[in-house]
Coordinates of C-alpha atoms in Angstrom, one line a residue:
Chain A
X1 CA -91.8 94.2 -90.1
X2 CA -92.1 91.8 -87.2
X3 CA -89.0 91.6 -84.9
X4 CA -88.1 88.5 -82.9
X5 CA -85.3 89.1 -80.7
X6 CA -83.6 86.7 -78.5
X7 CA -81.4 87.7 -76.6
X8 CA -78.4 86.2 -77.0
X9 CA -76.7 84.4 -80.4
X10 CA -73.9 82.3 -78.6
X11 CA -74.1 80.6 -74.8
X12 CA -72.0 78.5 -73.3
X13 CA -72.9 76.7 -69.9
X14 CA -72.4 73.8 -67.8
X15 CA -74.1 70.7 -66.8
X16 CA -76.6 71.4 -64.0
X17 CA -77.0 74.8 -64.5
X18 CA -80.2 76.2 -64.8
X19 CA -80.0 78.5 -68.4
X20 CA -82.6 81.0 -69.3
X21 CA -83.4 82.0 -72.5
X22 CA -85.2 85.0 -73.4
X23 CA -87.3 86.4 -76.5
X24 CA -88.9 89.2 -76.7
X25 CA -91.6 90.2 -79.6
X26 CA -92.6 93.5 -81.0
X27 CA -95.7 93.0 -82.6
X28 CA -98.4 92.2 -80.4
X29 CA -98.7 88.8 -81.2
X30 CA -100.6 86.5 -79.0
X31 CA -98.9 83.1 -80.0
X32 CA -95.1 82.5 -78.8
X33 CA -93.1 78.8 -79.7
X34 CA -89.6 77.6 -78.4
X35 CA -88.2 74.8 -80.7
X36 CA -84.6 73.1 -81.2
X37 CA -83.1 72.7 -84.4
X38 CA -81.0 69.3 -84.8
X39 CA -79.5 68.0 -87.4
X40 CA -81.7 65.9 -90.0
X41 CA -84.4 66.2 -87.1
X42 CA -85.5 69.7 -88.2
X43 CA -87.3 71.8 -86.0
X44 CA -89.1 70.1 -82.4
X45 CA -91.8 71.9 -80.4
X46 CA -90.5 72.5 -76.7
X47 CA -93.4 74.3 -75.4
X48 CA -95.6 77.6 -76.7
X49 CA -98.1 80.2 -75.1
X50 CA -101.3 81.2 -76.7
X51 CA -101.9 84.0 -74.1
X52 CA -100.2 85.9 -71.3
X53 CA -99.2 83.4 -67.9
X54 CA -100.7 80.2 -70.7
X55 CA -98.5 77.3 -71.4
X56 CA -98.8 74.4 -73.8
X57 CA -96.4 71.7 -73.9
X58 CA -95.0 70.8 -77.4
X59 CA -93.5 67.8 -78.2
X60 CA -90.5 67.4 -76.4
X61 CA -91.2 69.4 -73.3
X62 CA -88.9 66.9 -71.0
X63 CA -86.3 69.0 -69.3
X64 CA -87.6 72.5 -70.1
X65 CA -89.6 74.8 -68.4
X66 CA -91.6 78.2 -69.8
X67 CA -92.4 81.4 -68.4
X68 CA -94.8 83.8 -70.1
X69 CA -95.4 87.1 -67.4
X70 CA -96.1 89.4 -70.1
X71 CA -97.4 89.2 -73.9
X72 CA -93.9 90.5 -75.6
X73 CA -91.9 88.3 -73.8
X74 CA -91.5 84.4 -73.7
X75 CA -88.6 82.3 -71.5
X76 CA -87.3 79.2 -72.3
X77 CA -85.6 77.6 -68.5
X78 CA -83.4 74.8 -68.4
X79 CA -84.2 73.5 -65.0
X80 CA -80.3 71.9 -64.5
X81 CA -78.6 71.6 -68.4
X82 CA -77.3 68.3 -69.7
X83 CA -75.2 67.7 -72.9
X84 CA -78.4 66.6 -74.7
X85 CA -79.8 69.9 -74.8
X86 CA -76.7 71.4 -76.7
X87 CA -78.8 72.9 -79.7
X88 CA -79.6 75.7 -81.8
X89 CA -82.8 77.4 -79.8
X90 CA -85.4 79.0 -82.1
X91 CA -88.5 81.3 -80.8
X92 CA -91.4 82.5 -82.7
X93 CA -94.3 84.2 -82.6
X94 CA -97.5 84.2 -84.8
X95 CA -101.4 86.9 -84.4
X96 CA -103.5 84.9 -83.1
X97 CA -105.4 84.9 -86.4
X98 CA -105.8 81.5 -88.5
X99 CA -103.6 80.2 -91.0
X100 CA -100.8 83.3 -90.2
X101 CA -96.6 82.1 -90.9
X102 CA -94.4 82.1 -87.6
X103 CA -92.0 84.6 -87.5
X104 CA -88.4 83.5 -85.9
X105 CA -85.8 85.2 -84.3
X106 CA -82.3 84.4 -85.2
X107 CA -81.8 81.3 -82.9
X108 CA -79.7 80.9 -79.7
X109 CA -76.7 78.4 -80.3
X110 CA -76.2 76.7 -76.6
X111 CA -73.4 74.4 -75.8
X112 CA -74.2 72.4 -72.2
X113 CA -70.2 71.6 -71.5
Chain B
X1 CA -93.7 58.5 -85.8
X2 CA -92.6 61.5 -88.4
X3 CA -95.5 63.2 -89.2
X4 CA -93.9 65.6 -91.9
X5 CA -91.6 63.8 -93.9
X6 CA -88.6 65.4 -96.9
X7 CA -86.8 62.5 -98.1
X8 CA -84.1 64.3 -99.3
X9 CA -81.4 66.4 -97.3
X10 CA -79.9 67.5 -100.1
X11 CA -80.3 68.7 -103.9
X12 CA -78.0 70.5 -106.3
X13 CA -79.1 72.5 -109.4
X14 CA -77.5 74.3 -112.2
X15 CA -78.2 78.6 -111.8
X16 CA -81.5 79.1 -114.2
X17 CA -82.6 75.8 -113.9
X18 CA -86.0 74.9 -111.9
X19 CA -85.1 73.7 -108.0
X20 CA -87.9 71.3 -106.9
X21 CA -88.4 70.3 -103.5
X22 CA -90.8 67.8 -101.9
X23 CA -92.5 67.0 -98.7
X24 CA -94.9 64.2 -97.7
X25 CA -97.4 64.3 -94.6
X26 CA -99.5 61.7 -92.7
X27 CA -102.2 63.9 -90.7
X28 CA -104.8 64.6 -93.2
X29 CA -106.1 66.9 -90.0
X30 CA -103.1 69.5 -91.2
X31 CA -105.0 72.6 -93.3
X32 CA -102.5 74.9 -93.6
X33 CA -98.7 74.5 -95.2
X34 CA -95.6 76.6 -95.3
X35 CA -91.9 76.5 -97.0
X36 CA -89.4 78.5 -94.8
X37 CA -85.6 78.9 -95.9
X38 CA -83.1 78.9 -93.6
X39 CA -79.6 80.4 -93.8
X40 CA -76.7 79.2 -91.5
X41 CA -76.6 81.7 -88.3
X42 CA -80.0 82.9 -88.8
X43 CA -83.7 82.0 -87.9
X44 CA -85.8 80.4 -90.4
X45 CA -87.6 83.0 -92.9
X46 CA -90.9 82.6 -94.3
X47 CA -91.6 81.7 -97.9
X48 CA -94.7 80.8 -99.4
X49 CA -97.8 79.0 -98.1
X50 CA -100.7 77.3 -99.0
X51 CA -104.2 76.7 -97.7
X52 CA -105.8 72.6 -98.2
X53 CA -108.3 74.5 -99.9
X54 CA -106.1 75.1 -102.8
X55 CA -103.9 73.4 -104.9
X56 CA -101.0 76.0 -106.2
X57 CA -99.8 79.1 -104.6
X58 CA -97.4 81.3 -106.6
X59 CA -95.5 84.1 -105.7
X60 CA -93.0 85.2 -108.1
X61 CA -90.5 82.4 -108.6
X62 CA -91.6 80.4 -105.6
X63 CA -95.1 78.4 -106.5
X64 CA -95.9 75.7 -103.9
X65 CA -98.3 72.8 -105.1
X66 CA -100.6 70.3 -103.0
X67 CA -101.7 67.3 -103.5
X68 CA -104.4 66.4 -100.7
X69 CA -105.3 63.0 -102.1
X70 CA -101.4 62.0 -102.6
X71 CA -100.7 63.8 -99.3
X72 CA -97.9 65.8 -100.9
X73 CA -96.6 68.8 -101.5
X74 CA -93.8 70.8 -103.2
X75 CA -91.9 74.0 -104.1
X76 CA -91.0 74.9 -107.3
X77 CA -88.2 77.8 -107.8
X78 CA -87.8 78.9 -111.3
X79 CA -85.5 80.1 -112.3
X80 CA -82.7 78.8 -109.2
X81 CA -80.6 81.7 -108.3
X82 CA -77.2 81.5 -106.4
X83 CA -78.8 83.3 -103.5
X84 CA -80.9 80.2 -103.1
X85 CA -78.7 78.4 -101.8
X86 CA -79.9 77.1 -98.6
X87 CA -81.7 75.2 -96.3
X88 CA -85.6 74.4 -97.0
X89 CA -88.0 73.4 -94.2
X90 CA -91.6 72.8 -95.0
X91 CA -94.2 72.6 -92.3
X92 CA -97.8 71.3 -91.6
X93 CA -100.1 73.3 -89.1
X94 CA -103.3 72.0 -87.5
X95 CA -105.3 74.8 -85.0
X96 CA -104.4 73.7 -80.9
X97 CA -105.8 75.7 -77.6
X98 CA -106.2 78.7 -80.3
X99 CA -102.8 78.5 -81.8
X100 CA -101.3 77.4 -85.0
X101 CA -99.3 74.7 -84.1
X102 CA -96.6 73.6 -86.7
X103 CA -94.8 70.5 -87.3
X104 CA -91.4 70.6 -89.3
X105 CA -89.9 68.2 -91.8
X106 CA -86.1 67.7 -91.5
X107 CA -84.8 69.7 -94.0
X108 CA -83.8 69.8 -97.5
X109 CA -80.4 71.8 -98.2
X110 CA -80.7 73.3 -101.6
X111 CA -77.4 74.2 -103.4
X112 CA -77.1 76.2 -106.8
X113 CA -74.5 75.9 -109.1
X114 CA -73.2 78.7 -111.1

């Protein structure tokens, strides 16, 4: 089974911090995604990876950062947090094979205070 | 501009009765679909999919239909159990820089009745 694991389920920070969020990946996957989950929005691309120290931004990369050193592990950065980016953060990760389903970890709620 | 659309955030449905839940696209460039289900505190779980190629997908209770003309598709769940009860997301994929890139629809939050 694949494992998504981010690393933490509840965060709470300030505004003009700078937040890191990690997930790490067990399966050797080549593809990595960071979304946000809003309500009645659904899920938004932030940015993915398609290969070790690649980056791709999604569609709402303003504000964000990624950092991809090695293939298990993918970082989401808040450069300095604002109350917009209170959200539920999802990461994923999909073989570099076509037409393969994302896997997700369990999300990281983040409240920007 | 909302390139996966579901037009309805919410559906209730008597237990043993079919659930059906729809999603409309734009991008005829999309090739690949997916229905994930999504309980509250955890990630999103993969479903069911479908390739444009075809036109139904079944797997157990779960069959997922497309219409490429219509640019439409749907999952049926027969029969709706309790454990159901969540929320729905489909998604639309096209290939980017090697990578499956998806786009999400908002969400429909399904709800079985006992």
């Amino acid at each position: 089974d694949v494992k998504v694991t981010q690393s933490s389920r509840y965060l709470v920070k300030r505004t003009g911090e700078k937040v890191f969020l990690e997930c790490v990946q067990d399966m050797d996957h080549e593809n990595m995604f960071w979304y946000r989950q809003d309500p009645g929005l659904g899920l938004r691309l932030i940015y993915f990876s398609y290969d070790v120290k690649m980056k791709e931004k999604g569609d709402i990369p303003e504000g964000y950062s990624v950092s991809r050193e090695k293939k298990e592990r993918f970082s989401l950065i808040l450069e300095s947090a604002s109350t917009n980016q209170t959200s539920m953060y999802l990461c994923a990760s999909s073989p570099q094979l076509s037409k393969q389903p994302q896997h997700f970890g369990d999300g990281t709620r983040l409240s920007i205070l | 501009d909302q390139q996966v659309k579901q037009n309805s955030p919410s559906l209730s449905v008597q237990e043993g009765r079919i659930s059906i839940l729809n999603c409309d696209y734009t991008n005829s460039m999309f090739d690949y679909f997916l229905w994930y289900k999504k309980y509250p505190a955890e990630g999103p779980t993969f479903l069911i999919s479908i390739s444009s190629i075809k036109d139904k997908n079944e797997d157990g209770r779960f069959t997922v239909f497309l219409n490429k003309s219509a640019k439409h598709l749907s999952l049926h769940i027969v029969p709706s159990q309790p454990g159901d009860s969540a929320v729905y997301f489909c998604a639309a994929s096209a290939v980017y820089q090697g990578a499956q890139k998806l786009v999400f629809g908002q969400g429909t939050r399904l709800t079985i009745n006992p």
